[in-house]
Structures are given as structure tokens and as C-alpha cells.
PDB file of C-alpha atoms and ligand atoms in Angstrom:
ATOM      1  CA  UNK A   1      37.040 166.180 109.680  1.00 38.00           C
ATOM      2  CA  UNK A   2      35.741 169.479 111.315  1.00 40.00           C
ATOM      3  CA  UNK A   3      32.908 171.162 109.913  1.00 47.00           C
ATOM      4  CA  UNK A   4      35.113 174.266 109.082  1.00 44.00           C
ATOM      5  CA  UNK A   5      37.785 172.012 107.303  1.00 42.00           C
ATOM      6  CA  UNK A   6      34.571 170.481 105.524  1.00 43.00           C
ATOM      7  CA  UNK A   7      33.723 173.830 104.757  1.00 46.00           C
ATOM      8  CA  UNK A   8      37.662 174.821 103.209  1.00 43.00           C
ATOM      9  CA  UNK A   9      37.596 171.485 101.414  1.00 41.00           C
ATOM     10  CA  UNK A  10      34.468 172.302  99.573  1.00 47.00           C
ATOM     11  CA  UNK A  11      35.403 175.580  98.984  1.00 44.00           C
ATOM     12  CA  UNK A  12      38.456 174.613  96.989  1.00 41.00           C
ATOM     13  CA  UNK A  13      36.710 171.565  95.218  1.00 41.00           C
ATOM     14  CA  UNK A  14      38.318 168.936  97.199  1.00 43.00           C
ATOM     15  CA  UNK A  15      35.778 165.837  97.117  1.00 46.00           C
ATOM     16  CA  UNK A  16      35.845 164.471 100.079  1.00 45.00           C
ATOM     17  CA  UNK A  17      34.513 160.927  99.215  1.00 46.00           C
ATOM     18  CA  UNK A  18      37.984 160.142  98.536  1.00 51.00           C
ATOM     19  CA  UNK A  19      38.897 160.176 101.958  1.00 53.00           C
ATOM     20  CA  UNK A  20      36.386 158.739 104.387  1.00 65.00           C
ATOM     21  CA  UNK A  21      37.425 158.200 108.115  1.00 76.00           C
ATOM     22  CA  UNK A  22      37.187 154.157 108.661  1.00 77.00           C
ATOM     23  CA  UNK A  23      33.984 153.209 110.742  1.00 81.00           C
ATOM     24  CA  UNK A  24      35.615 152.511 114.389  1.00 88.00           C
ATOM     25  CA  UNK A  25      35.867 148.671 115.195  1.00 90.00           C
ATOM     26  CA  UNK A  26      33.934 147.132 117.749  1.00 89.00           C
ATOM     27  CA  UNK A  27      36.227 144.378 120.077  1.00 91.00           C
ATOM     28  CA  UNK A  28      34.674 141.373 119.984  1.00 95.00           C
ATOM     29  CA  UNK A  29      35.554 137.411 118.492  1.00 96.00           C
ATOM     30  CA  UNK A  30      35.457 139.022 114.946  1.00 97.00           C
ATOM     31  CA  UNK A  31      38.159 141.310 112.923  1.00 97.00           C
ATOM     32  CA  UNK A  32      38.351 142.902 109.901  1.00 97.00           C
ATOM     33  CA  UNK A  33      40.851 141.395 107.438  1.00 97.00           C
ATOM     34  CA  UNK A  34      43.252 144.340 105.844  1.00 97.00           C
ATOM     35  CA  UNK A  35      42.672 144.279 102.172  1.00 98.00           C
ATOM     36  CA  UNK A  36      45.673 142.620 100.581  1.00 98.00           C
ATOM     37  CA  UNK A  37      46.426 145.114  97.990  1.00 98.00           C
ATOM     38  CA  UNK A  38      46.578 148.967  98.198  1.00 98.00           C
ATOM     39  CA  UNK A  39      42.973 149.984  97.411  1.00 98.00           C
ATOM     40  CA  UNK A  40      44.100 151.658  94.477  1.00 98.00           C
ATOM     41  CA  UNK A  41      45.676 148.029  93.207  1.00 98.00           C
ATOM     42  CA  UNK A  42      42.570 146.969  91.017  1.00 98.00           C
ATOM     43  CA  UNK A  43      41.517 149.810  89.219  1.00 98.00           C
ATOM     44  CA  UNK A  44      41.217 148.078  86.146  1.00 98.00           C
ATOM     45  CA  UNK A  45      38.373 147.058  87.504  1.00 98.00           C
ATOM     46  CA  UNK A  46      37.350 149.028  90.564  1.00 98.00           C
ATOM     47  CA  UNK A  47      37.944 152.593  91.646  1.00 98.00           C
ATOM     48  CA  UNK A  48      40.100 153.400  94.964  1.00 98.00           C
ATOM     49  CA  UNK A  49      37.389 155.347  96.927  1.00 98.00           C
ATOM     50  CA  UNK A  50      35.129 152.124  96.271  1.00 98.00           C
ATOM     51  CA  UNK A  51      37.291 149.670  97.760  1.00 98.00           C
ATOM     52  CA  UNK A  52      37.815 152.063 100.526  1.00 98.00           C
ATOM     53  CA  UNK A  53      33.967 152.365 101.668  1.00 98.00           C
ATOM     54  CA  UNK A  54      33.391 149.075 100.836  1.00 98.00           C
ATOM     55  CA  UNK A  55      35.993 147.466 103.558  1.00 98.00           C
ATOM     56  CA  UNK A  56      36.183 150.187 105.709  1.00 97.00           C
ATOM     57  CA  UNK A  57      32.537 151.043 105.915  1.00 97.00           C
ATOM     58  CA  UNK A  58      30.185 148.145 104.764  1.00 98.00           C
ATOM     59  CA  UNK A  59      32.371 145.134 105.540  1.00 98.00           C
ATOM     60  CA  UNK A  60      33.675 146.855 109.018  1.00 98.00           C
ATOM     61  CA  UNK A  61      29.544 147.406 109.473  1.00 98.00           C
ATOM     62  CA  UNK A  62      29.098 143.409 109.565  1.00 98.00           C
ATOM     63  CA  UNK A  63      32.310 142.724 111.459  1.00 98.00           C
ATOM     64  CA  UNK A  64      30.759 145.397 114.242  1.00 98.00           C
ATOM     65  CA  UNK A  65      27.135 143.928 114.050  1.00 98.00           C
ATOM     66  CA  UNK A  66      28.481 140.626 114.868  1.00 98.00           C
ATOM     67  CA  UNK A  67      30.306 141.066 117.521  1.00 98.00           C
ATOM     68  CA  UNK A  68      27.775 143.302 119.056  1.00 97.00           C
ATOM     69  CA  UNK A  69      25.474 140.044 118.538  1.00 98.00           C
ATOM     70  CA  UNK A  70      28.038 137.656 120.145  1.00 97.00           C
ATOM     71  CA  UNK A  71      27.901 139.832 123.680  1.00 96.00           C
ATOM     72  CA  UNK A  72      24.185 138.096 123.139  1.00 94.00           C
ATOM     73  CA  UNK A  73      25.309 134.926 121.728  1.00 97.00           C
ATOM     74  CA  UNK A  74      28.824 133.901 122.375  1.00 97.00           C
ATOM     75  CA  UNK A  75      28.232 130.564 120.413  1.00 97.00           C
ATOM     76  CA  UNK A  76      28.100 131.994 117.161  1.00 98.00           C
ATOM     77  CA  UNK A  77      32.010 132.655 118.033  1.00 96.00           C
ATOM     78  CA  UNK A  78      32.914 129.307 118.413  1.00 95.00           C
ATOM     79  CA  UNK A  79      33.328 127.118 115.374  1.00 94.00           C
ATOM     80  CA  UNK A  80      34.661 130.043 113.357  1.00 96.00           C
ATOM     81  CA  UNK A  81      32.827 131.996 110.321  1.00 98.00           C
ATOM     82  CA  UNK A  82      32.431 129.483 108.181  1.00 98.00           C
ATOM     83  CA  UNK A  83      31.009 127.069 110.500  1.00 97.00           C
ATOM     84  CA  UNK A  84      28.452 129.359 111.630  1.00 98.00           C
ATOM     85  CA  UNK A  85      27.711 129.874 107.966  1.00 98.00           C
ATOM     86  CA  UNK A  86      26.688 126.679 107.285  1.00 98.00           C
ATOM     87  CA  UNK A  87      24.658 126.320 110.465  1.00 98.00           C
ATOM     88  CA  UNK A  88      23.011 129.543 109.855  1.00 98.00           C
ATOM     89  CA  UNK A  89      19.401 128.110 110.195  1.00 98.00           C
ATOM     90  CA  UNK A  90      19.858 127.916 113.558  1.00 98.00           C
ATOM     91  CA  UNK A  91      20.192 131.981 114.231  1.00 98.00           C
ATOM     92  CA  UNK A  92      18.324 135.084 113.776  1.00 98.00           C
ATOM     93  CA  UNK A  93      17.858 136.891 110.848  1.00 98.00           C
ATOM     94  CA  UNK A  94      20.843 139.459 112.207  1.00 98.00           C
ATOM     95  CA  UNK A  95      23.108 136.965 112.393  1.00 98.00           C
ATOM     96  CA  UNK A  96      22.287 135.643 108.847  1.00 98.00           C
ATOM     97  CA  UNK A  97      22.802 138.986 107.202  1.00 98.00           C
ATOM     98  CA  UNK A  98      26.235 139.950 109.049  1.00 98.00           C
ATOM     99  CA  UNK A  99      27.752 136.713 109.415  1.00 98.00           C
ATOM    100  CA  UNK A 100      27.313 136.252 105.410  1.00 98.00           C
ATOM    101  CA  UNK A 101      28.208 139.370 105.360  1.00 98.00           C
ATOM    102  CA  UNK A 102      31.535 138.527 107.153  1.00 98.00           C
ATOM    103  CA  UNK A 103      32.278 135.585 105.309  1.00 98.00           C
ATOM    104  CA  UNK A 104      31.415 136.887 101.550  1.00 98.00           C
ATOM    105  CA  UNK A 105      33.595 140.118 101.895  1.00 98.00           C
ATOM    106  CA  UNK A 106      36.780 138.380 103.600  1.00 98.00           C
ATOM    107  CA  UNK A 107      36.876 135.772 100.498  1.00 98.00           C
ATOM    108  CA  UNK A 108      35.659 138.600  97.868  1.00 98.00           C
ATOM    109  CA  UNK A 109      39.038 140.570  98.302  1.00 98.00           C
ATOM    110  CA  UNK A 110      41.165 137.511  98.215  1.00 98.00           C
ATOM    111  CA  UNK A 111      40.045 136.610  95.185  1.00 98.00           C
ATOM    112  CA  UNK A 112      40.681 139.881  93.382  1.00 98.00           C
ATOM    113  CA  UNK A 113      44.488 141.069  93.208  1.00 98.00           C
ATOM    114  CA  UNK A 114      45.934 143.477  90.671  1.00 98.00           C
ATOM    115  CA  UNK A 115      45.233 142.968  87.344  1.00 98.00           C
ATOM    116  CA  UNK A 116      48.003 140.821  85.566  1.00 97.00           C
ATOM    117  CA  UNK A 117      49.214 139.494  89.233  1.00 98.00           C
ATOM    118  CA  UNK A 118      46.190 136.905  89.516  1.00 98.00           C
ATOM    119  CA  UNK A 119      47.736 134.179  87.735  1.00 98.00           C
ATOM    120  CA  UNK A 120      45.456 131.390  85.452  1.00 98.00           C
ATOM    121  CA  UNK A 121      43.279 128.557  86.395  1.00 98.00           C
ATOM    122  CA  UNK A 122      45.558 125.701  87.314  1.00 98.00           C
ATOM    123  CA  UNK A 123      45.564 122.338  84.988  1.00 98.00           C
ATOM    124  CA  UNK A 124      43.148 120.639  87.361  1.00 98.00           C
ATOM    125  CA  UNK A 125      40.572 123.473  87.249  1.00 98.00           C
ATOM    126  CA  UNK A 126      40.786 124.407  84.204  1.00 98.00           C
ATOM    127  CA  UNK A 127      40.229 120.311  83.176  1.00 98.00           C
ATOM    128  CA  UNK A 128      37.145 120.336  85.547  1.00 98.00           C
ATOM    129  CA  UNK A 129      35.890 123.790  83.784  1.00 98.00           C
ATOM    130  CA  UNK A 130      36.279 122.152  80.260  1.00 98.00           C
ATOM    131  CA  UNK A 131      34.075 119.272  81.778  1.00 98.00           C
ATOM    132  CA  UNK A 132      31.165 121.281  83.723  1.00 98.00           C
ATOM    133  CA  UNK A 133      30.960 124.572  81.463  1.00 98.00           C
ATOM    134  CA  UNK A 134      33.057 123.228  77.841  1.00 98.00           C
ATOM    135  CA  UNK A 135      35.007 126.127  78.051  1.00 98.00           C
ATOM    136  CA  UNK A 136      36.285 129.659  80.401  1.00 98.00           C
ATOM    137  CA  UNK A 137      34.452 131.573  77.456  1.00 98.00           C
ATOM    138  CA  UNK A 138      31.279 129.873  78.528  1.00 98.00           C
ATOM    139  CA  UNK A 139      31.854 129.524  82.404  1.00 98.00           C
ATOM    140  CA  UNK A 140      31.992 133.312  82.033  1.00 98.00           C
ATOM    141  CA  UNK A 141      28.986 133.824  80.225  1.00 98.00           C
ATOM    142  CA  UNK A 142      26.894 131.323  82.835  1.00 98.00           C
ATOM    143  CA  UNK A 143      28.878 133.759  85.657  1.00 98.00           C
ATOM    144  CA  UNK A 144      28.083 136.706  84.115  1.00 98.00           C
ATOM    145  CA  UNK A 145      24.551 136.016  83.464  1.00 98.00           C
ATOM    146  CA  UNK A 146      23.783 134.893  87.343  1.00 98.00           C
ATOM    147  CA  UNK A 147      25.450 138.141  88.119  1.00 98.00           C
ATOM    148  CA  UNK A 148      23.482 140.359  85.893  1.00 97.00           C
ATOM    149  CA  UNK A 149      19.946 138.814  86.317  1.00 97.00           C
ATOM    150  CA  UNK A 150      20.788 138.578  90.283  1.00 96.00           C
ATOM    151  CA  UNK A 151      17.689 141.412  90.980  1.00 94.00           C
ATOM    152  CA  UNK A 152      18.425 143.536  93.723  1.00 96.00           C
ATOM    153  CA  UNK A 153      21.100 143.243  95.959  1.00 98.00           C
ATOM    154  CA  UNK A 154      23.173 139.836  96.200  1.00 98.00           C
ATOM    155  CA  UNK A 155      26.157 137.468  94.958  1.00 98.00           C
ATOM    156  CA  UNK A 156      27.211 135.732  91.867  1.00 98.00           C
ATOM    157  CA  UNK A 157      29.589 132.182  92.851  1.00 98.00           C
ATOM    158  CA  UNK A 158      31.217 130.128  91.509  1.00 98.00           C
ATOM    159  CA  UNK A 159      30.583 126.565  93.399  1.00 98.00           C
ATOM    160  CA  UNK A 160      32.149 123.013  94.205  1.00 98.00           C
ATOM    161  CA  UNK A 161      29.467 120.433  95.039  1.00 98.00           C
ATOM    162  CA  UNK A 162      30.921 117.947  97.185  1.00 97.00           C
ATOM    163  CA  UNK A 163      27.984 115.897  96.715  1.00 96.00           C
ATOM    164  CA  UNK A 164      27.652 116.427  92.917  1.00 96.00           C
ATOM    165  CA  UNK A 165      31.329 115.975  92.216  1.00 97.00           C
ATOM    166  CA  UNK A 166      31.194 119.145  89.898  1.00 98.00           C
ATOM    167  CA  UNK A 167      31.387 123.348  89.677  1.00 98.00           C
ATOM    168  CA  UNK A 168      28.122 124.722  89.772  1.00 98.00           C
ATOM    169  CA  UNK A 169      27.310 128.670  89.237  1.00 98.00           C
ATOM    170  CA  UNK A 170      24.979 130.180  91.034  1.00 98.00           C
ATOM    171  CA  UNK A 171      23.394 133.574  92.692  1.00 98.00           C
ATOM    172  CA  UNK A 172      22.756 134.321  95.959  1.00 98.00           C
ATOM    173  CA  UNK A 173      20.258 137.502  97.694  1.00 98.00           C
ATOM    174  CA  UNK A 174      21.388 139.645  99.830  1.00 98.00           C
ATOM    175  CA  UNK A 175      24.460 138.139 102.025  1.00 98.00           C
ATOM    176  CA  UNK A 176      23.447 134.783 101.983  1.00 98.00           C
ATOM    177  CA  UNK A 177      26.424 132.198 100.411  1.00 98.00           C
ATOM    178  CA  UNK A 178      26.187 128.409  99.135  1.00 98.00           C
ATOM    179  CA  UNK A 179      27.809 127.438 102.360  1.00 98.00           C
ATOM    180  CA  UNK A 180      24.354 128.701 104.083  1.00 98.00           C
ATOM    181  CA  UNK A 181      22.316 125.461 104.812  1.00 98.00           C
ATOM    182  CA  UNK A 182      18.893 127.876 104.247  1.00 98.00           C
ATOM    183  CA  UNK A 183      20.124 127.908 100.249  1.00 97.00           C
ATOM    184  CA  UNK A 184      18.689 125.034  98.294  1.00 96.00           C
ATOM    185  CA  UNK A 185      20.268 122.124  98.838  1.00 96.00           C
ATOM    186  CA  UNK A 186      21.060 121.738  94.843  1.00 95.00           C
ATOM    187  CA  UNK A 187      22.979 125.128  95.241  1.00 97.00           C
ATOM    188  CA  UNK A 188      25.035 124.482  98.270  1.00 98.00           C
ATOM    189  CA  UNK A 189      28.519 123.767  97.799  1.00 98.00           C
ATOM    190  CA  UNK A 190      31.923 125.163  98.663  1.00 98.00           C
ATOM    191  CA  UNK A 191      32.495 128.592  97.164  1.00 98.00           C
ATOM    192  CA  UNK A 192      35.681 129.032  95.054  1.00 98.00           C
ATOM    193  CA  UNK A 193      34.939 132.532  93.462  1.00 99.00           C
ATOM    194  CA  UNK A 194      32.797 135.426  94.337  1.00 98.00           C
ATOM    195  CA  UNK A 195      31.385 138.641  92.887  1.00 98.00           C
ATOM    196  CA  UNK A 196      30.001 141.149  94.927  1.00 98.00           C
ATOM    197  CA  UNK A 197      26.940 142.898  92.742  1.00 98.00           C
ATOM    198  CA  UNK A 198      25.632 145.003  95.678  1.00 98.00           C
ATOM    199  CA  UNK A 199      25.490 148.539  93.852  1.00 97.00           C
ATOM    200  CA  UNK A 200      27.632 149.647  96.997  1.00 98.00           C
ATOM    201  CA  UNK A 201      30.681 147.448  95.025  1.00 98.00           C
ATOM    202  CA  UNK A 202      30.455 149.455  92.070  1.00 98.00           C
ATOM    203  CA  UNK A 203      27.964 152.681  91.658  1.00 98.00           C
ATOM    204  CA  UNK A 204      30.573 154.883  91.522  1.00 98.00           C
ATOM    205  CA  UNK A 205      32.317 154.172  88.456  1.00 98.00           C
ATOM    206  CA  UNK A 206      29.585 152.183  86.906  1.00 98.00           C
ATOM    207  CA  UNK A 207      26.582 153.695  88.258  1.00 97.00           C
ATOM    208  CA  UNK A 208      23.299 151.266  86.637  1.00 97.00           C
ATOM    209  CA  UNK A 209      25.905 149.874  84.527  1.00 98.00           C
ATOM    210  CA  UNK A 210      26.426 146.678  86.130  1.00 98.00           C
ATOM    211  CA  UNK A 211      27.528 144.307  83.009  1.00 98.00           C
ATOM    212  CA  UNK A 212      30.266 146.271  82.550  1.00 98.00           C
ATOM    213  CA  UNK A 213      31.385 146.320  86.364  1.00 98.00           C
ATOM    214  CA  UNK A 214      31.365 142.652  85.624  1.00 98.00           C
ATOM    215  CA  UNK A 215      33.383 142.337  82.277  1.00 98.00           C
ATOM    216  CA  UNK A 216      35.738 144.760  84.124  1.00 98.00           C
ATOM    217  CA  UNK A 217      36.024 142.477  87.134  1.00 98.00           C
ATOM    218  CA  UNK A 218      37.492 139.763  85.319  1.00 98.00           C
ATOM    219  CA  UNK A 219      40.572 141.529  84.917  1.00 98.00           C
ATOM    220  CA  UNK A 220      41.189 141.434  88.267  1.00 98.00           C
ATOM    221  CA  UNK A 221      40.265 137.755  89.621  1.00 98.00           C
ATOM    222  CA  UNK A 222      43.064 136.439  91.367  1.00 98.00           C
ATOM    223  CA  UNK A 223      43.428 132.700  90.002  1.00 98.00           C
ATOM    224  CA  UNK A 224      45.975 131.897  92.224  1.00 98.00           C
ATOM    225  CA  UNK A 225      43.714 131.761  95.061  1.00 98.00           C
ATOM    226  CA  UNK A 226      40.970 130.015  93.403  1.00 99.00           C
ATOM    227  CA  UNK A 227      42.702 127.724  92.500  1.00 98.00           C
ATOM    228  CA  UNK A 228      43.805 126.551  96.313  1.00 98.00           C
ATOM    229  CA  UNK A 229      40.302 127.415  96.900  1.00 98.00           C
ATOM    230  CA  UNK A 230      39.190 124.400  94.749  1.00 98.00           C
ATOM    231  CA  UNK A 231      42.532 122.166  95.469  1.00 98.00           C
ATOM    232  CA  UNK A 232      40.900 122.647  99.495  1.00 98.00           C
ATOM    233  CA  UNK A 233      37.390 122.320  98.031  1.00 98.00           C
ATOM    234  CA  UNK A 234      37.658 118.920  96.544  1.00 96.00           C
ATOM    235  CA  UNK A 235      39.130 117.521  99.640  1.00 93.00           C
ATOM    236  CA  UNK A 236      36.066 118.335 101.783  1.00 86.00           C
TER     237      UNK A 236
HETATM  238 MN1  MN3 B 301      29.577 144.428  99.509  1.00 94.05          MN
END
């Protein structure tokens, strides 16, 4: 956008938020995974200009920043973004940040689709719900309260412990995950479900009102894919 056509657009009240240019990619090990809806697809939940920054600006930003790191390090490359995840002690804190950064927003728009399209927990989740939480009523008020007291920026998850043989809920700072092997040991696990409560995910629409970002956001979990999340979960 030239600075005159800034100019004309402001002129006639055009907001140009709604149309940022996507951050160039940097070549390297890593991509950026297209969202799988149009970015206007979960607006029952989130606004279009939202999903827009968020995957073409901040998650592009982590995909860039790590494969500017792997010209450095080409090992972090090697085992794939999950296995660098849970190795993560091992690296810097740049690598922490982007590669959780990598992993949380590729899984975080997978597990959103429109709302009505996601589907219901399947028999065997919704079994192993009823047995860690009693109910989806209070699974969702556990959830919602690790998203809400989160302080700051971070991650609310929902968890299967291989070692605990159960769901767990839990928060994470900043972009680290439960697959992260610097995260307590009680709270690492295989993550089936994730919410994003950066205030990049939802100031727009919500601005400090992040309860009802997350009471929205429910609408627009996409069950189907936690539920092969778990089905792949419980056979690690
Ligand atoms: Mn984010």
C-alpha cells in the first residue's frame, strides 16, 4: 500500500486493518500451515481481521524466527516440531519462544472450524471426560478458569498424561506447551485442545474482555480433530 493510497483510503474511511499485507516468509526447514477455513469461517467466535494478523503476522513471525535460527542450528530441523518441543531444554531461549510458538499456532487453528461443522466429543472421550472432570459442563469451567486466571500472555490446554492415564487441564506462559520438557513434569502430557489467550487472539472484538472471548470460543472447537488428537494421544 502506497502512502498516497494510504492517504485516499483514510480519506474515504476505509480501515485499513482489514487488509494487512502478509509478513513475507523466510525459506528455511519451517512453513506456515494455510488456515483451514476462510478467516471469516469462525466469527461466532473470532473476527476476520483477527485471524488474519494472527496467522499471517504473529504465527508467520515464529515460522521466520525459526528458520532464521536453523541457518545457526540446523538440528533443531531434524526431528520435526514436535520433537524439538519436547527437547526444548536443550536450546536457547529464541528457540523456546518460536518453536512453541510454531507448534501452539499450527494445532490452535486445527482445532477451531466453523461453528456447527466441529462435530462432538467421540464416545471414548467423552467416557474419559465423565471420569477425569464428571461432566463437559465442568471440564469447561476447569478450562475456562486456567484460561482466565492465565496472567499475562500464555495458553489454556487441554492434556493427556501418558504417565497418569488421564486428561489433565492446564495453563501455560508465554509459548511454552505441555509437550515442553521445561513444564513441570505433573503438567506434561500430550495436548489435545488449545486456546490461545494472548490479547493478540482476541483484542479486537473483545478488547479486556477475555471471559467472553472464551465462552465465544467454544462455539467454534472443532471436536472432530480432538478427538483423533486423543485416539493418537492414548497410543503414545
Ligand atoms: Mn497467538
Amino acid at each position: 500500500m502506497t502512502k498516497t493510497a494510504l492517504m485516499i483510503a483514510s480519506a474515504l474511511g476505509l480501515s485499513l486493518a482489514q487488509t494487512p499485507a502478509p509478513t513475507p516468509l523466510t525459506p528455511g526447514p519451517f512453513g506456515l500451515p494455510a488456515l483451514p477455513y476462510a478467516p471469516q469461517a469462525l466469527s461466532a467466535a473470532i473476527d476476520s481481521t483477527t485471524m488474519v494478523i494472527h496467522h499471517d503476522k504473529h504465527h508467520a513471525a515464529y515460522v521466520n524466527n525459526l528458520n532464521n535460527l536453523a541457518l545457526a542450528q540446523p538440528e533443531i530441523a531434524k526431528g520435526g516440531i514436535e520433537n524439538l518441543n519436547r527437547h526444548i531444554s536443550k536450546y536457547s531461549m529464541a528457540v523456546r519462544n518460536n518453536a512453541g510458538g510454531h507448534y501452539n499456532h499450527s494445532m490452535f487453528w486445527t482445532v477451531m472450524a466453523p461453528a456447527g461443522t466441529g462435530g462432538s466429543p467421540s464416545a471414548e472421550l467423552k467416557a474419559q471426560i465423565d471420569k477425569d472432570f464428571v461432566s463437559m459442563d465442568s471440564l469447561k469451567s476447569v478450562f475456562n478458569k486456567a484460561a482466565s486466571t492465565r496472567f499475562g500472555s500464555g495458553w489454556a490446554w487441554l492434556v493427556w498424561s501418558p504417565t497418569q492415564k488421564k486428561l489433565m487441564v492446564t495453563s501455560t506462559p508465554n509459548q511454552d506447551n505441555p509437550l515442553m520438557d521445561v513444564v513441570p513434569a505433573a503438567e506434561q502430557g500430550e495436548p489435545i485442545l488449545a486456546l490461545d489467550v494472548w490479547e493478540h487472539a482476541y483484542y479486537l472484538r473483545y478488547q479486556n474482555r477475555r471471559g467472553d472471548y472464551i465462552g465465544s470460543w467454544w462455539n467454534v472447537v472443532n471436536w472432530n480433530d480432538v478427538n483423533n488428537r486423543f485416539t493418537a494421544a492414548k497410543s503414545k
